[in-house]
Amino acid sequence: MVFMGRWSEERVINAAPDASSLAAARKLARPGPWSDSGSNDTLVWGKCQGSGKTPYQVSVDVVAPAYRCSCPSRKFPCKHALALLLLWARGEAAEAGTETADFAQEWAAQRADRATAKERRDSGKPADPEAQAKRLAARLDLMDAGIADFALWLTDVIRTGLAAARKQPYPWWDAVAARLVDAQLPGLAEQVRQMASDIHGRTDWADHLLMNIGRWWALTKAWSQKDGLAPGEFADLKAAVGWATPSAEVQDTESMPGPWLVLGAHRSDDGRIQQQRTWLRSPEGTVVVVLDFAAQGQGLATPQLSGALLDATVARYPGSAPQRAMFTSAIASRGVVTTLGSGDSITEALLHESAAVAASPWRVRHPVLLGNVTVSPDGSGWILDSDGRALPLVDAPLDSLLALTGGHAVDIFGELEDGHVRPLAVVVNEMVVTP
Amino acid sequence: MKWTDELRTAALVGTGRHDAPAPPVELGARPAAASSREESLLDQAALVDVVRRASRTAASVGAGLRVPPAPTDTEPQATGEAARLLELLLRQPPVGLDLRNQLLVDWLRSAAQARRRVPHRLLPALFAVAENTSSVFRVLDPAIGTRGRWLQDVSTAGLAHSEPRRSVHEADEAAPASPALDTFTIARQQLSTEWNSLSARARASHLKRLGYELHDEDEGLLEKGLDDKAKSVREVAIALLDRLPRSARAGRMAARLLPLLQVKGLLNKRFDIDLPEDPDAAALRDGIPSAPRSGEPDRLARLDTIILGAPLDVWTSVSGRSPEATAALLKEEPRVLALLTTAATSRNHLEWVRALLTVRTDARLLHCLPADERELWLERHIRAGTEEPDDLASLLRDLPQPWGPALAGAVLGVISGKEGTRLASMLFDVLPTALPPEAAEECRRLLERTDDPARRRVLRDAVQYQSFRQSLTEAFR
């Protein structure tokens, strides 16, 4: 079943690539400039009179969100598409029942054709296995060389000392990262670039750098023994160096049925890439994380509401638990829950994290549902459990947490990272809320 | 030294100058055979990394970490439309910031009246506004409820703990700054006991302080001030004694003024005012200017001093009429009227204030009137069309809000008239909140009729504000 119906205004707002597009869309979101608007189960369309003679033709696929507008804007979706959706969300235009406009129909047909063609291509004759093996071997050679080069750099760094490394300018780190990218190791490259800023931004830079150098070194060692690794272990290693698994490969694996409970979600934006992590739990208790990425100025996938039960199937990427996953069906909401279930104490949560690190030493983030914990306003905030244990908060809207919980014991879902908790959802008064 | 400390030291200076330590045997790690110093240190760094992350323990709760939880709220939270309106004001205000803040004040007041409180999740955003807006800060309680007060107490971020500094705009509404009551008492005491030991500047400033709360009993100190050797002190004493019509100096001034006044004319009655003679020593002491070393003495200035110092009753006793009729006799004497205005307003003599308002307009006179009377007076004058927009705007700004429907109708009449643009732009920040709900319909009608941007702006703001207010009223019904 495809559950969509009319979008809420909030959902339209979230689809906006940036605040200025949204502001421009708000100005256009009045019936005046619009004509020939309409909607059906999948499409919303309309014509918007701009400064030119011909009105812009706007079509939006609201099921698998896609946008088309004849305007020259590089923003995506553009202000016209957003304005049309705003009007539609408010019920002020694009009422259902009218005949689908030609331009919208045509666009939908083109999209459908392209999708079929792609499917045919994908399901068609497999590529030449010999050529494929050759490409893989070439890639592995390149990566092997890159890893060997990186290991050599690590020994150089440790010979001259971390204090000397800290004095190096940013281009020195960037050069190393660039070599890693050339060797098809973008995950490692990203970590090295991040370190260039971390060592100047953190007070515990020496320990931080030493731990990371240790982890990178372990990674080079693991790579050299990759042929002896179990498939799951190799998958974790691949993810750590940034070797992407094609989503088509994941799609072909077994899908897990729902309903999936949204435990919490986190959005971040480092100025170049926006990332969204959505943590889900199956009825059996399997926890997975769906990752979405979007370049600057592009819209991220629609965020899921914490506490929502989703009817959807999910396929998991290879690797150790909690695995990365992707939706393999349309997503339909089944309503919201009143509790996330019983949570762990802080000590139990840390034990689970230890087990996950033992299974995959590259893991830096672990989902955790803490039960019966209170929020303390000291410093940047703490979470305290009934056993008298405490964990510091990170990236936490402390005032919001305090306002919501009032210092009473609640369940909190969050991410353990570097000994801190990043709270993503709080259960108060039988409601799951995002702080 | 711990193993990890040794490892850090070696890593910091580099294995070129420092050996890698041996890994602790209890971890079961054995150095790989024939590995270099660098490899040994890197191996151990990898070990530390994974050991640390796999064996994390939580801190124990210190005594200072726990805070007592918030007591249960006594009022139910605002729900439905009321909560939605508050969220809208906080997250996506549909109006400008000044109006938004006023609407927040309205929301908080309505909630307090309806015995509803702010939903917990919106408290931080509300406090963020209140931190910079004292008008919102002042009405936070009781609508923020028990949780809000608790949050103000426990939050380390200083969430709206204390009233923010008033903005320039808000300062207009605030009462004029006056020293604390204690300073009057101290000033009075010091003047009574230490007059001679105080510097001239201190004597003058202490006397000035008395002016904030002047009593008949202060006459003694002021008389002493008339004898002071410093001119600055004498001037302060004179100005303050002008405000005491029952004082001995006022009596002396009355005696000087009385012989100068006469009512003349049979049909067209008017005051005939003589100029005073050269002052004697007593008059000089009372502040009447002496003759200059050269040139003609300024006899008009002497008359001014006498008029300012004499009780207003002198005029009615000479005319034998009421203050209003007496003021009418002085229509042709603008200089005298200005002096009488100063005297009436500084002494807050309401009967004379009303009388003088029949012959002249002066903001000082209006300020003395009670608010409702002031509003009525303004309305009549607006309708008569005698005021300039500049004067009118400043008078209207000072009125308490909301105005009555009659005054609102009169102002809207001016705004929609030929010269209305100027008044509209001058009142753009006041009008939306000053107009009463009854005026909303008229604003809507005028908005449809006008193309002038200044008028459209102020009318649109007024319409938006009123319609939001209306939604608020309904939401809390």
mmCIF file with all atom_site columns, C-alpha atoms in Angstrom, chain A residues 124-272:
data_model
loop_
_atom_site.group_PDB
_atom_site.id
_atom_site.type_symbol
_atom_site.label_atom_id
_atom_site.label_alt_id
_atom_site.label_comp_id
_atom_site.label_asym_id
_atom_site.label_entity_id
_atom_site.label_seq_id
_atom_site.pdbx_PDB_ins_code
_atom_site.Cartn_x
_atom_site.Cartn_y
_atom_site.Cartn_z
_atom_site.occupancy
_atom_site.B_iso_or_equiv
_atom_site.pdbx_formal_charge
_atom_site.auth_seq_id
_atom_site.auth_comp_id
_atom_site.auth_asym_id
_atom_site.auth_atom_id
_atom_site.pdbx_PDB_model_num
ATOM 1   C CA . GLY A 1 124 ? 19.496 -7.644  -18.211 1.00 0.00 ? 124 GLY A CA 1
ATOM 2   C CA . LYS A 1 125 ? 22.457 -9.760  -19.050 1.00 0.00 ? 125 LYS A CA 1
ATOM 3   C CA . PRO A 1 126 ? 25.094 -9.597  -16.329 1.00 0.00 ? 126 PRO A CA 1
ATOM 4   C CA . ALA A 1 127 ? 28.215 -7.805  -17.290 1.00 0.00 ? 127 ALA A CA 1
ATOM 5   C CA . ASP A 1 128 ? 31.091 -9.805  -18.578 1.00 0.00 ? 128 ASP A CA 1
ATOM 6   C CA . PRO A 1 129 ? 32.331 -11.662 -15.452 1.00 0.00 ? 129 PRO A CA 1
ATOM 7   C CA . GLU A 1 130 ? 35.880 -11.739 -16.707 1.00 0.00 ? 130 GLU A CA 1
ATOM 8   C CA . ALA A 1 131 ? 35.995 -8.001  -17.205 1.00 0.00 ? 131 ALA A CA 1
ATOM 9   C CA . GLN A 1 132 ? 34.354 -7.534  -13.833 1.00 0.00 ? 132 GLN A CA 1
ATOM 10  C CA . ALA A 1 133 ? 36.972 -9.665  -12.111 1.00 0.00 ? 133 ALA A CA 1
ATOM 11  C CA . LYS A 1 134 ? 39.693 -7.731  -13.883 1.00 0.00 ? 134 LYS A CA 1
ATOM 12  C CA . ARG A 1 135 ? 38.251 -4.415  -12.710 1.00 0.00 ? 135 ARG A CA 1
ATOM 13  C CA . LEU A 1 136 ? 37.999 -5.730  -9.163  1.00 0.00 ? 136 LEU A CA 1
ATOM 14  C CA . ALA A 1 137 ? 41.575 -6.950  -9.194  1.00 0.00 ? 137 ALA A CA 1
ATOM 15  C CA . ALA A 1 138 ? 42.752 -3.580  -10.480 1.00 0.00 ? 138 ALA A CA 1
ATOM 16  C CA . ARG A 1 139 ? 40.837 -1.777  -7.770  1.00 0.00 ? 139 ARG A CA 1
ATOM 17  C CA . LEU A 1 140 ? 42.232 -4.058  -5.064  1.00 0.00 ? 140 LEU A CA 1
ATOM 18  C CA . ASP A 1 141 ? 45.769 -3.455  -6.369  1.00 0.00 ? 141 ASP A CA 1
ATOM 19  C CA . LEU A 1 142 ? 45.201 0.268   -6.177  1.00 0.00 ? 142 LEU A CA 1
ATOM 20  C CA . MET A 1 143 ? 43.782 0.037   -2.660  1.00 0.00 ? 143 MET A CA 1
ATOM 21  C CA . ASP A 1 144 ? 46.575 -2.286  -1.493  1.00 0.00 ? 144 ASP A CA 1
ATOM 22  C CA . ALA A 1 145 ? 49.123 0.223   -2.680  1.00 0.00 ? 145 ALA A CA 1
ATOM 23  C CA . GLY A 1 146 ? 47.218 3.042   -1.023  1.00 0.00 ? 146 GLY A CA 1
ATOM 24  C CA . ILE A 1 147 ? 47.056 1.196   2.287   1.00 0.00 ? 147 ILE A CA 1
ATOM 25  C CA . ALA A 1 148 ? 50.775 0.363   2.150   1.00 0.00 ? 148 ALA A CA 1
ATOM 26  C CA . ASP A 1 149 ? 51.533 4.034   1.466   1.00 0.00 ? 149 ASP A CA 1
ATOM 27  C CA . PHE A 1 150 ? 49.289 5.084   4.370   1.00 0.00 ? 150 PHE A CA 1
ATOM 28  C CA . ALA A 1 151 ? 51.008 2.597   6.732   1.00 0.00 ? 151 ALA A CA 1
ATOM 29  C CA . LEU A 1 152 ? 54.352 4.085   5.764   1.00 0.00 ? 152 LEU A CA 1
ATOM 30  C CA . TRP A 1 153 ? 53.047 7.574   6.483   1.00 0.00 ? 153 TRP A CA 1
ATOM 31  C CA . LEU A 1 154 ? 51.836 6.410   9.909   1.00 0.00 ? 154 LEU A CA 1
ATOM 32  C CA . THR A 1 155 ? 55.296 5.099   10.802  1.00 0.00 ? 155 THR A CA 1
ATOM 33  C CA . ASP A 1 156 ? 56.799 8.401   9.643   1.00 0.00 ? 156 ASP A CA 1
ATOM 34  C CA . VAL A 1 157 ? 54.376 10.364  11.821  1.00 0.00 ? 157 VAL A CA 1
ATOM 35  C CA . ILE A 1 158 ? 55.173 8.258   14.861  1.00 0.00 ? 158 ILE A CA 1
ATOM 36  C CA . ARG A 1 159 ? 58.933 8.500   14.242  1.00 0.00 ? 159 ARG A CA 1
ATOM 37  C CA . THR A 1 160 ? 58.900 12.299  14.148  1.00 0.00 ? 160 THR A CA 1
ATOM 38  C CA . GLY A 1 161 ? 56.269 12.548  16.888  1.00 0.00 ? 161 GLY A CA 1
ATOM 39  C CA . LEU A 1 162 ? 52.707 13.820  17.270  1.00 0.00 ? 162 LEU A CA 1
ATOM 40  C CA . ALA A 1 163 ? 53.858 17.233  18.499  1.00 0.00 ? 163 ALA A CA 1
ATOM 41  C CA . ALA A 1 164 ? 55.611 17.748  15.168  1.00 0.00 ? 164 ALA A CA 1
ATOM 42  C CA . ALA A 1 165 ? 52.520 16.538  13.276  1.00 0.00 ? 165 ALA A CA 1
ATOM 43  C CA . ARG A 1 166 ? 50.417 19.130  15.070  1.00 0.00 ? 166 ARG A CA 1
ATOM 44  C CA . LYS A 1 167 ? 52.664 21.866  13.745  1.00 0.00 ? 167 LYS A CA 1
ATOM 45  C CA . GLN A 1 168 ? 52.013 20.801  10.160  1.00 0.00 ? 168 GLN A CA 1
ATOM 46  C CA . PRO A 1 169 ? 49.783 23.080  8.088   1.00 0.00 ? 169 PRO A CA 1
ATOM 47  C CA . TYR A 1 170 ? 46.444 21.933  6.752   1.00 0.00 ? 170 TYR A CA 1
ATOM 48  C CA . PRO A 1 171 ? 47.784 21.223  3.197   1.00 0.00 ? 171 PRO A CA 1
ATOM 49  C CA . TRP A 1 172 ? 50.090 18.583  4.696   1.00 0.00 ? 172 TRP A CA 1
ATOM 50  C CA . TRP A 1 173 ? 47.068 16.621  5.954   1.00 0.00 ? 173 TRP A CA 1
ATOM 51  C CA . ASP A 1 174 ? 45.108 17.384  2.829   1.00 0.00 ? 174 ASP A CA 1
ATOM 52  C CA . ALA A 1 175 ? 47.854 15.904  0.655   1.00 0.00 ? 175 ALA A CA 1
ATOM 53  C CA . VAL A 1 176 ? 47.631 12.631  2.583   1.00 0.00 ? 176 VAL A CA 1
ATOM 54  C CA . ALA A 1 177 ? 43.841 12.655  2.251   1.00 0.00 ? 177 ALA A CA 1
ATOM 55  C CA . ALA A 1 178 ? 44.119 13.335  -1.491  1.00 0.00 ? 178 ALA A CA 1
ATOM 56  C CA . ARG A 1 179 ? 46.420 10.315  -1.923  1.00 0.00 ? 179 ARG A CA 1
ATOM 57  C CA . LEU A 1 180 ? 43.872 8.172   -0.054  1.00 0.00 ? 180 LEU A CA 1
ATOM 58  C CA . VAL A 1 181 ? 41.098 9.396   -2.337  1.00 0.00 ? 181 VAL A CA 1
ATOM 59  C CA . ASP A 1 182 ? 43.222 8.517   -5.370  1.00 0.00 ? 182 ASP A CA 1
ATOM 60  C CA . ALA A 1 183 ? 43.665 5.049   -3.890  1.00 0.00 ? 183 ALA A CA 1
ATOM 61  C CA . GLN A 1 184 ? 39.854 4.739   -3.616  1.00 0.00 ? 184 GLN A CA 1
ATOM 62  C CA . LEU A 1 185 ? 39.897 4.972   0.178   1.00 0.00 ? 185 LEU A CA 1
ATOM 63  C CA . PRO A 1 186 ? 37.581 7.967   0.674   1.00 0.00 ? 186 PRO A CA 1
ATOM 64  C CA . GLY A 1 187 ? 36.417 6.879   4.157   1.00 0.00 ? 187 GLY A CA 1
ATOM 65  C CA . LEU A 1 188 ? 39.971 7.042   5.466   1.00 0.00 ? 188 LEU A CA 1
ATOM 66  C CA . ALA A 1 189 ? 40.601 10.298  3.630   1.00 0.00 ? 189 ALA A CA 1
ATOM 67  C CA . GLU A 1 190 ? 37.637 11.890  5.380   1.00 0.00 ? 190 GLU A CA 1
ATOM 68  C CA . GLN A 1 191 ? 38.959 10.822  8.792   1.00 0.00 ? 191 GLN A CA 1
ATOM 69  C CA . VAL A 1 192 ? 42.386 12.297  8.066   1.00 0.00 ? 192 VAL A CA 1
ATOM 70  C CA . ARG A 1 193 ? 40.871 15.611  6.936   1.00 0.00 ? 193 ARG A CA 1
ATOM 71  C CA . GLN A 1 194 ? 38.718 15.704  10.069  1.00 0.00 ? 194 GLN A CA 1
ATOM 72  C CA . MET A 1 195 ? 41.827 15.102  12.194  1.00 0.00 ? 195 MET A CA 1
ATOM 73  C CA . ALA A 1 196 ? 43.476 18.180  10.689  1.00 0.00 ? 196 ALA A CA 1
ATOM 74  C CA . SER A 1 197 ? 40.855 20.326  12.374  1.00 0.00 ? 197 SER A CA 1
ATOM 75  C CA . ASP A 1 198 ? 40.357 18.142  15.479  1.00 0.00 ? 198 ASP A CA 1
ATOM 76  C CA . ILE A 1 199 ? 43.951 18.514  16.661  1.00 0.00 ? 199 ILE A CA 1
ATOM 77  C CA . HIS A 1 200 ? 43.507 22.253  16.872  1.00 0.00 ? 200 HIS A CA 1
ATOM 78  C CA . GLY A 1 201 ? 39.971 22.205  18.210  1.00 0.00 ? 201 GLY A CA 1
ATOM 79  C CA . ARG A 1 202 ? 40.253 19.648  21.002  1.00 0.00 ? 202 ARG A CA 1
ATOM 80  C CA . THR A 1 203 ? 42.003 19.957  24.323  1.00 0.00 ? 203 THR A CA 1
ATOM 81  C CA . ASP A 1 204 ? 42.640 16.199  24.390  1.00 0.00 ? 204 ASP A CA 1
ATOM 82  C CA . TRP A 1 205 ? 44.160 16.314  20.905  1.00 0.00 ? 205 TRP A CA 1
ATOM 83  C CA . ALA A 1 206 ? 47.214 14.185  21.789  1.00 0.00 ? 206 ALA A CA 1
ATOM 84  C CA . ASP A 1 207 ? 45.159 11.242  23.057  1.00 0.00 ? 207 ASP A CA 1
ATOM 85  C CA . HIS A 1 208 ? 42.630 11.682  20.279  1.00 0.00 ? 208 HIS A CA 1
ATOM 86  C CA . LEU A 1 209 ? 45.314 11.613  17.601  1.00 0.00 ? 209 LEU A CA 1
ATOM 87  C CA . LEU A 1 210 ? 47.132 8.690   19.213  1.00 0.00 ? 210 LEU A CA 1
ATOM 88  C CA . MET A 1 211 ? 43.931 6.594   19.435  1.00 0.00 ? 211 MET A CA 1
ATOM 89  C CA . ASN A 1 212 ? 43.052 7.356   15.823  1.00 0.00 ? 212 ASN A CA 1
ATOM 90  C CA . ILE A 1 213 ? 46.536 6.617   14.588  1.00 0.00 ? 213 ILE A CA 1
ATOM 91  C CA . GLY A 1 214 ? 46.262 3.310   16.451  1.00 0.00 ? 214 GLY A CA 1
ATOM 92  C CA . ARG A 1 215 ? 42.935 2.593   14.792  1.00 0.00 ? 215 ARG A CA 1
ATOM 93  C CA . TRP A 1 216 ? 44.271 3.497   11.341  1.00 0.00 ? 216 TRP A CA 1
ATOM 94  C CA . TRP A 1 217 ? 47.275 1.263   11.949  1.00 0.00 ? 217 TRP A CA 1
ATOM 95  C CA . ALA A 1 218 ? 45.004 -1.610  12.969  1.00 0.00 ? 218 ALA A CA 1
ATOM 96  C CA . LEU A 1 219 ? 43.034 -0.988  9.817   1.00 0.00 ? 219 LEU A CA 1
ATOM 97  C CA . THR A 1 220 ? 46.116 -1.300  7.607   1.00 0.00 ? 220 THR A CA 1
ATOM 98  C CA . LYS A 1 221 ? 46.950 -4.557  9.400   1.00 0.00 ? 221 LYS A CA 1
ATOM 99  C CA . ALA A 1 222 ? 43.413 -5.864  8.963   1.00 0.00 ? 222 ALA A CA 1
ATOM 100 C CA . TRP A 1 223 ? 43.534 -4.927  5.280   1.00 0.00 ? 223 TRP A CA 1
ATOM 101 C CA . SER A 1 224 ? 46.690 -6.948  4.762   1.00 0.00 ? 224 SER A CA 1
ATOM 102 C CA . GLN A 1 225 ? 44.856 -9.969  6.185   1.00 0.00 ? 225 GLN A CA 1
ATOM 103 C CA . LYS A 1 226 ? 41.550 -9.310  4.435   1.00 0.00 ? 226 LYS A CA 1
ATOM 104 C CA . ASP A 1 227 ? 41.552 -12.657 2.671   1.00 0.00 ? 227 ASP A CA 1
ATOM 105 C CA . GLY A 1 228 ? 41.254 -14.371 6.049   1.00 0.00 ? 228 GLY A CA 1
ATOM 106 C CA . LEU A 1 229 ? 38.369 -12.251 7.317   1.00 0.00 ? 229 LEU A CA 1
ATOM 107 C CA . ALA A 1 230 ? 34.795 -13.468 7.654   1.00 0.00 ? 230 ALA A CA 1
ATOM 108 C CA . PRO A 1 231 ? 32.389 -11.792 5.154   1.00 0.00 ? 231 PRO A CA 1
ATOM 109 C CA . GLY A 1 232 ? 30.819 -9.671  7.884   1.00 0.00 ? 232 GLY A CA 1
ATOM 110 C CA . GLU A 1 233 ? 34.218 -8.528  9.158   1.00 0.00 ? 233 GLU A CA 1
ATOM 111 C CA . PHE A 1 234 ? 35.340 -7.652  5.648   1.00 0.00 ? 234 PHE A CA 1
ATOM 112 C CA . ALA A 1 235 ? 32.124 -5.706  5.085   1.00 0.00 ? 235 ALA A CA 1
ATOM 113 C CA . ASP A 1 236 ? 32.835 -3.620  8.222   1.00 0.00 ? 236 ASP A CA 1
ATOM 114 C CA . LEU A 1 237 ? 36.375 -3.021  6.987   1.00 0.00 ? 237 LEU A CA 1
ATOM 115 C CA . LYS A 1 238 ? 35.096 -1.987  3.547   1.00 0.00 ? 238 LYS A CA 1
ATOM 116 C CA . ALA A 1 239 ? 32.671 0.459   5.148   1.00 0.00 ? 239 ALA A CA 1
ATOM 117 C CA . ALA A 1 240 ? 35.476 1.898   7.303   1.00 0.00 ? 240 ALA A CA 1
ATOM 118 C CA . VAL A 1 241 ? 37.716 2.664   4.301   1.00 0.00 ? 241 VAL A CA 1
ATOM 119 C CA . GLY A 1 242 ? 34.745 4.034   2.368   1.00 0.00 ? 242 GLY A CA 1
ATOM 120 C CA . TRP A 1 243 ? 34.230 1.277   -0.202  1.00 0.00 ? 243 TRP A CA 1
ATOM 121 C CA . ALA A 1 244 ? 30.545 1.730   -0.913  1.00 0.00 ? 244 ALA A CA 1
ATOM 122 C CA . THR A 1 245 ? 28.231 -1.227  -1.345  1.00 0.00 ? 245 THR A CA 1
ATOM 123 C CA . PRO A 1 246 ? 25.928 -0.599  -4.345  1.00 0.00 ? 246 PRO A CA 1
ATOM 124 C CA . SER A 1 247 ? 22.352 -0.238  -3.142  1.00 0.00 ? 247 SER A CA 1
ATOM 125 C CA . ALA A 1 248 ? 21.219 -2.608  -5.908  1.00 0.00 ? 248 ALA A CA 1
ATOM 126 C CA . GLU A 1 249 ? 23.254 -5.351  -4.234  1.00 0.00 ? 249 GLU A CA 1
ATOM 127 C CA . VAL A 1 250 ? 21.520 -4.656  -0.916  1.00 0.00 ? 250 VAL A CA 1
ATOM 128 C CA . GLN A 1 251 ? 18.125 -4.499  -2.561  1.00 0.00 ? 251 GLN A CA 1
ATOM 129 C CA . ASP A 1 252 ? 18.613 -8.037  -3.825  1.00 0.00 ? 252 ASP A CA 1
ATOM 130 C CA . THR A 1 253 ? 19.213 -9.407  -0.329  1.00 0.00 ? 253 THR A CA 1
ATOM 131 C CA . GLU A 1 254 ? 16.479 -10.625 1.952   1.00 0.00 ? 254 GLU A CA 1
ATOM 132 C CA . SER A 1 255 ? 14.127 -7.856  3.128   1.00 0.00 ? 255 SER A CA 1
ATOM 133 C CA . MET A 1 256 ? 12.917 -7.767  6.706   1.00 0.00 ? 256 MET A CA 1
ATOM 134 C CA . PRO A 1 257 ? 9.230  -6.986  7.117   1.00 0.00 ? 257 PRO A CA 1
ATOM 135 C CA . GLY A 1 258 ? 8.045  -4.383  9.599   1.00 0.00 ? 258 GLY A CA 1
ATOM 136 C CA . PRO A 1 259 ? 6.512  -2.741  11.286  1.00 0.00 ? 259 PRO A CA 1
ATOM 137 C CA . TRP A 1 260 ? 9.684  -0.779  12.042  1.00 0.00 ? 260 TRP A CA 1
ATOM 138 C CA . LEU A 1 261 ? 9.742  1.534   15.022  1.00 0.00 ? 261 LEU A CA 1
ATOM 139 C CA . VAL A 1 262 ? 11.588 4.824   14.523  1.00 0.00 ? 262 VAL A CA 1
ATOM 140 C CA . LEU A 1 263 ? 13.770 5.134   17.620  1.00 0.00 ? 263 LEU A CA 1
ATOM 141 C CA . GLY A 1 264 ? 15.238 8.476   16.711  1.00 0.00 ? 264 GLY A CA 1
ATOM 142 C CA . ALA A 1 265 ? 16.957 10.387  13.968  1.00 0.00 ? 265 ALA A CA 1
ATOM 143 C CA . HIS A 1 266 ? 19.832 12.796  13.629  1.00 0.00 ? 266 HIS A CA 1
ATOM 144 C CA . ARG A 1 267 ? 20.613 15.323  10.921  1.00 0.00 ? 267 ARG A CA 1
ATOM 145 C CA . SER A 1 268 ? 23.967 16.925  10.420  1.00 0.00 ? 268 SER A CA 1
ATOM 146 C CA . ASP A 1 269 ? 25.449 19.309  7.934   1.00 0.00 ? 269 ASP A CA 1
ATOM 147 C CA . ASP A 1 270 ? 29.196 19.795  7.678   1.00 0.00 ? 270 ASP A CA 1
ATOM 148 C CA . GLY A 1 271 ? 28.890 22.493  5.031   1.00 0.00 ? 271 GLY A CA 1
ATOM 149 C CA . ARG A 1 272 ? 29.495 20.093  2.139   1.00 0.00 ? 272 ARG A CA 1
#
